[in-house]
Short mmCIF file of C-alpha atoms in Angstrom, two decimals:
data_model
loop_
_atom_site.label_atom_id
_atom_site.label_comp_id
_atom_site.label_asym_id
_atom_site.label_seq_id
_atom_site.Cartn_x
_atom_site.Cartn_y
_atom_site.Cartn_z
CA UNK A 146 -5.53 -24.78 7.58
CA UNK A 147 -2.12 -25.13 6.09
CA UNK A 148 1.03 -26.63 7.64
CA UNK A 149 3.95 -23.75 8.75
CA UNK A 150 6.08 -25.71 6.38
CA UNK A 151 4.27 -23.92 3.54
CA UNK A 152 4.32 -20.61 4.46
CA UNK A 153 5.35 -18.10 2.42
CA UNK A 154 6.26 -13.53 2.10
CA UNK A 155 3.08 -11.65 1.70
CA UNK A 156 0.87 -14.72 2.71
CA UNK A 157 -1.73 -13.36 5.66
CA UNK A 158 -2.76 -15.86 8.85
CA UNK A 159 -5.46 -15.64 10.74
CA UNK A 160 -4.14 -16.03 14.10
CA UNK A 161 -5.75 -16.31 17.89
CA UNK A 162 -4.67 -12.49 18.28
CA UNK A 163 -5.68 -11.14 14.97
CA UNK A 164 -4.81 -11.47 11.49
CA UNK A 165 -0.61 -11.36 10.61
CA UNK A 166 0.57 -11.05 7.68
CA UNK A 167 4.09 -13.12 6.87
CA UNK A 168 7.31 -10.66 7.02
CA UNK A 169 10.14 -13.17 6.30
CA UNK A 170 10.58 -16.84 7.58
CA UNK A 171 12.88 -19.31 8.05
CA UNK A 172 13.30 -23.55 8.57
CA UNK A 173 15.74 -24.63 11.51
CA UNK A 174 16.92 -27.79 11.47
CA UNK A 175 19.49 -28.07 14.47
CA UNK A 176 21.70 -30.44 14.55
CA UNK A 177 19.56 -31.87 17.88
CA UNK A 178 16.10 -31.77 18.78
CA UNK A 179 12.92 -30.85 16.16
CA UNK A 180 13.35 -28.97 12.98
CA UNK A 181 11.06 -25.21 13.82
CA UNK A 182 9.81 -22.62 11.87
CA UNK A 183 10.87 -19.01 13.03
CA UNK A 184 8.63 -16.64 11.18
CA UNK A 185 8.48 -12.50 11.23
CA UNK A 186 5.00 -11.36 11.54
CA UNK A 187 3.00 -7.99 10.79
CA UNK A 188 -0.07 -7.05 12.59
CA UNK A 189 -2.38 -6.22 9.55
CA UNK A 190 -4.31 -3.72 11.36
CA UNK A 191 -1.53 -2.27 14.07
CA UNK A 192 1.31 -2.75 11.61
CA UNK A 193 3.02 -4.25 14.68
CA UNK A 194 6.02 -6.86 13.87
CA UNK A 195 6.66 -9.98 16.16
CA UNK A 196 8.74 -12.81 15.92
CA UNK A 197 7.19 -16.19 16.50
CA UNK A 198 8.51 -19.75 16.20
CA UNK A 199 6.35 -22.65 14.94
CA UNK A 200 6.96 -26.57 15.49
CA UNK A 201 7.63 -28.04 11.53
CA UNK A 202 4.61 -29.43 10.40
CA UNK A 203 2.07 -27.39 13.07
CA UNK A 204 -0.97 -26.14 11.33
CA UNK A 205 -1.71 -22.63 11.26
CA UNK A 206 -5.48 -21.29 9.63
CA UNK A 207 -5.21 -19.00 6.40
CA UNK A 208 -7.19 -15.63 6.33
CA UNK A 209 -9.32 -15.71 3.55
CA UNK A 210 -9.02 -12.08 2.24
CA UNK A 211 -11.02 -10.31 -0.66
CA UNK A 212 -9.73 -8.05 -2.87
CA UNK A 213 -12.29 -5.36 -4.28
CA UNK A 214 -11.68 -2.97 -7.26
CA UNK A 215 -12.77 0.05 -6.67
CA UNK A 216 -13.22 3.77 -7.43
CA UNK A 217 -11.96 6.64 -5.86
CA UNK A 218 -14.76 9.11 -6.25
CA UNK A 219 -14.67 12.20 -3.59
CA UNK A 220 -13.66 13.32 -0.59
CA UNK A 221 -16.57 14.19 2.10
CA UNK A 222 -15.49 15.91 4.84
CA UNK A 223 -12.98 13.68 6.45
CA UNK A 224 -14.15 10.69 4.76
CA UNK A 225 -13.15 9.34 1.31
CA UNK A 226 -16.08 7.65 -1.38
CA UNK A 227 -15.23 4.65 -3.01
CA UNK A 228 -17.37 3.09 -5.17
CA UNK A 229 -17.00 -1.16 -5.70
CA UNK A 230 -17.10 -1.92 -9.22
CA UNK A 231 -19.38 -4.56 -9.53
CA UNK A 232 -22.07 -4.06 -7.16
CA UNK A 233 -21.67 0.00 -7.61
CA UNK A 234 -21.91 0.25 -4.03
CA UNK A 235 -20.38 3.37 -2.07
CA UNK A 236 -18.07 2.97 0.78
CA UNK A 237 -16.63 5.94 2.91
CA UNK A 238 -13.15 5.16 4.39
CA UNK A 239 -11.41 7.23 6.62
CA UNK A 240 -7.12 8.49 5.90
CA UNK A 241 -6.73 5.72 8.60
CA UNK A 242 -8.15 2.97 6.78
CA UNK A 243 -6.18 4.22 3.47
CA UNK A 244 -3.15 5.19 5.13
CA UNK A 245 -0.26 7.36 3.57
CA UNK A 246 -1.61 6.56 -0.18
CA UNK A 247 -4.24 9.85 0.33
CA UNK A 248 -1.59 12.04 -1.06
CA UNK A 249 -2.17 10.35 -4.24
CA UNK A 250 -5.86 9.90 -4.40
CA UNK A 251 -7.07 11.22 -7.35
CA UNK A 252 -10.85 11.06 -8.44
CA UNK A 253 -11.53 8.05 -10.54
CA UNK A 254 -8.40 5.97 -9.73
CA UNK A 255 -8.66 2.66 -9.25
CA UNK A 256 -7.50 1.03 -5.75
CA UNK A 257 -7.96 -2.36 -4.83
CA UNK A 258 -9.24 -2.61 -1.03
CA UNK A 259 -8.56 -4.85 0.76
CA UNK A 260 -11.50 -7.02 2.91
CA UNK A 261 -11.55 -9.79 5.68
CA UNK A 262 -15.22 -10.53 6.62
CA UNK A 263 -16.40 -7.54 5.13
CA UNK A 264 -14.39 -5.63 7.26
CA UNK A 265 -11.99 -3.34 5.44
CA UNK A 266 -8.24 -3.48 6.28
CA UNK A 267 -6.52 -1.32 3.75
CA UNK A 268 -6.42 0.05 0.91
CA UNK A 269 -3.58 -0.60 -2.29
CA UNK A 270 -2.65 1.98 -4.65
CA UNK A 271 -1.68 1.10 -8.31
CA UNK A 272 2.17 1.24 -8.58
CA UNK A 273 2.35 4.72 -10.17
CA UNK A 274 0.09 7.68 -10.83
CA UNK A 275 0.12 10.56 -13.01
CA UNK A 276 -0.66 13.72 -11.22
CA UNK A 277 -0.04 17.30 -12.08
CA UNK A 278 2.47 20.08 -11.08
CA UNK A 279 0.41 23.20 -9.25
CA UNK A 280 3.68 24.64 -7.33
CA UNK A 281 7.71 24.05 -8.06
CA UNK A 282 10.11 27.25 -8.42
CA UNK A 283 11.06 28.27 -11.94
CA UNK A 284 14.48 26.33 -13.03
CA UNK A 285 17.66 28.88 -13.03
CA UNK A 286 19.88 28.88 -16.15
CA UNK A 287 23.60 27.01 -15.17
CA UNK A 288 21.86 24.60 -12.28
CA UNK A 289 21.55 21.87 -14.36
CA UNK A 290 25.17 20.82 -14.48
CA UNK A 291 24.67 18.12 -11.37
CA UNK A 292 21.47 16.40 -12.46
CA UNK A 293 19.76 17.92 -9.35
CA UNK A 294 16.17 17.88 -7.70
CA UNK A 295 13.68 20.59 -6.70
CA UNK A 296 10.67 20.02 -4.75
CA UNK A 297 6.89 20.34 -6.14
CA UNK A 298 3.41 20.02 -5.13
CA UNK A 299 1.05 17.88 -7.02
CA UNK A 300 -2.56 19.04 -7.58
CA UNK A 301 -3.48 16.22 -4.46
CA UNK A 302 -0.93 17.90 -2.34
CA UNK A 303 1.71 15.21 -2.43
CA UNK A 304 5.44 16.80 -2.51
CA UNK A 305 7.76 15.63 -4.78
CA UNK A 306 11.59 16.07 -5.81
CA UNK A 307 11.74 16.57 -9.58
CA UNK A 308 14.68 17.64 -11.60
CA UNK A 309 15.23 21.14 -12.73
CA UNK A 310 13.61 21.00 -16.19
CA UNK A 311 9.85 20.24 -14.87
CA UNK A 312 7.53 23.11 -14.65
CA UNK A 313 3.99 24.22 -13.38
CA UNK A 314 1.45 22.62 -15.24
CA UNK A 315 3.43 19.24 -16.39
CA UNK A 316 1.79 15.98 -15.74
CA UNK A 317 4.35 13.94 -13.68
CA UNK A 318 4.43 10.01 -12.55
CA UNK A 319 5.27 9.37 -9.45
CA UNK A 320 6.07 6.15 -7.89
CA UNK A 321 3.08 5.84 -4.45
CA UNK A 322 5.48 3.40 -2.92
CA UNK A 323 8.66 5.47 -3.17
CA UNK A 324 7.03 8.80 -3.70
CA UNK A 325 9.82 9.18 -6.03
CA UNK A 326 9.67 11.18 -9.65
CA UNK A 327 9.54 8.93 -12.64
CA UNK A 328 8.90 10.71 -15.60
CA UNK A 329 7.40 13.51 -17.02
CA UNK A 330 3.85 12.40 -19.64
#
């Protein structure tokens, strides 16, 4: 248990309706009455926000969360193999349990998933990944002038808006929480 006082951004609760992680919070001390606690809340597994208000001081209980590394092997049918890397155990999550970072799954990456009572929650990406160019139309002489963007599809399918000068075949990083172009390897 921890006191609302301490809370903090990113820091996950296990609360009566679920686990929540912490959005953004704020202490109130009014002028009259009790100093409170208003907090913004996400629903871990909805992704639902809420606003709730805690008495200073209240105690709240702490979800104790575990944090696997693990491998990214293949996809199955509609289900994706991961393999933890310590026990070597394989685990087959579905695009709902990884969410919008299966654009970017590329065999052998390395995700850390996320676990609450050996129930999986989620599923984080590393920052950036490098990932090839299959598909982007050829660059025309004199468009270059503005610094523009063009789209192209990565070998995992993931679109992306890279400027004029990349080409089929290039190895690009992209950015899996923008899904932005960074550089060309």
């Amino acid at each position: 248990m921890i006191s609302v006082n301490d809370l903090k951004n990113g820091l996950t609760l296990d609360l009566d309706n679920g686990l929540w992680t912490v959005v953004e919070f704020l202490h109130v001390k009014p002028g009259k009455g009790a100093a409170f606690v208003r907090t913004k809340l996400k629903n871990v597994e909805s992704g639902n926000v809420i606003e709730k208000t805690f008495r200073a001081g209240e105690k709240v209980a702490k979800a104790m969360l575990d944090r696997r590394e693990m491998q990214y092997l293949y996809k199955e049918g509609k289900e994706y193999v991961m393999m933890d890397n310590e026990s070597y155990e394989q685990v087959q999550l579905t695009e709902a349990q990884i969410g919008d970072g299966v654009k970017y799954l590329k065999e052998n990456l390395i995700v850390q998933v996320l676990m609450h009572d050996s129930r999986i929650l989620g599923v984080d990406l590393p920052a950036h990944v490098e990932l090839e160019v299959i598909d982007t139309p050829p660059a025309e002489k004199g468009n270059t002038a503005q610094g523009g963007t063009k789209p192209a599809k990565t070998e995992t399918g993931a679109v992306v808006n890279v400027p004029f000068f990349v080409n089929n075949g290039d190895i690009i990083r992209v950015d899996t929480r923008t899904n932005e172009y960074l550089d060309r390897c």
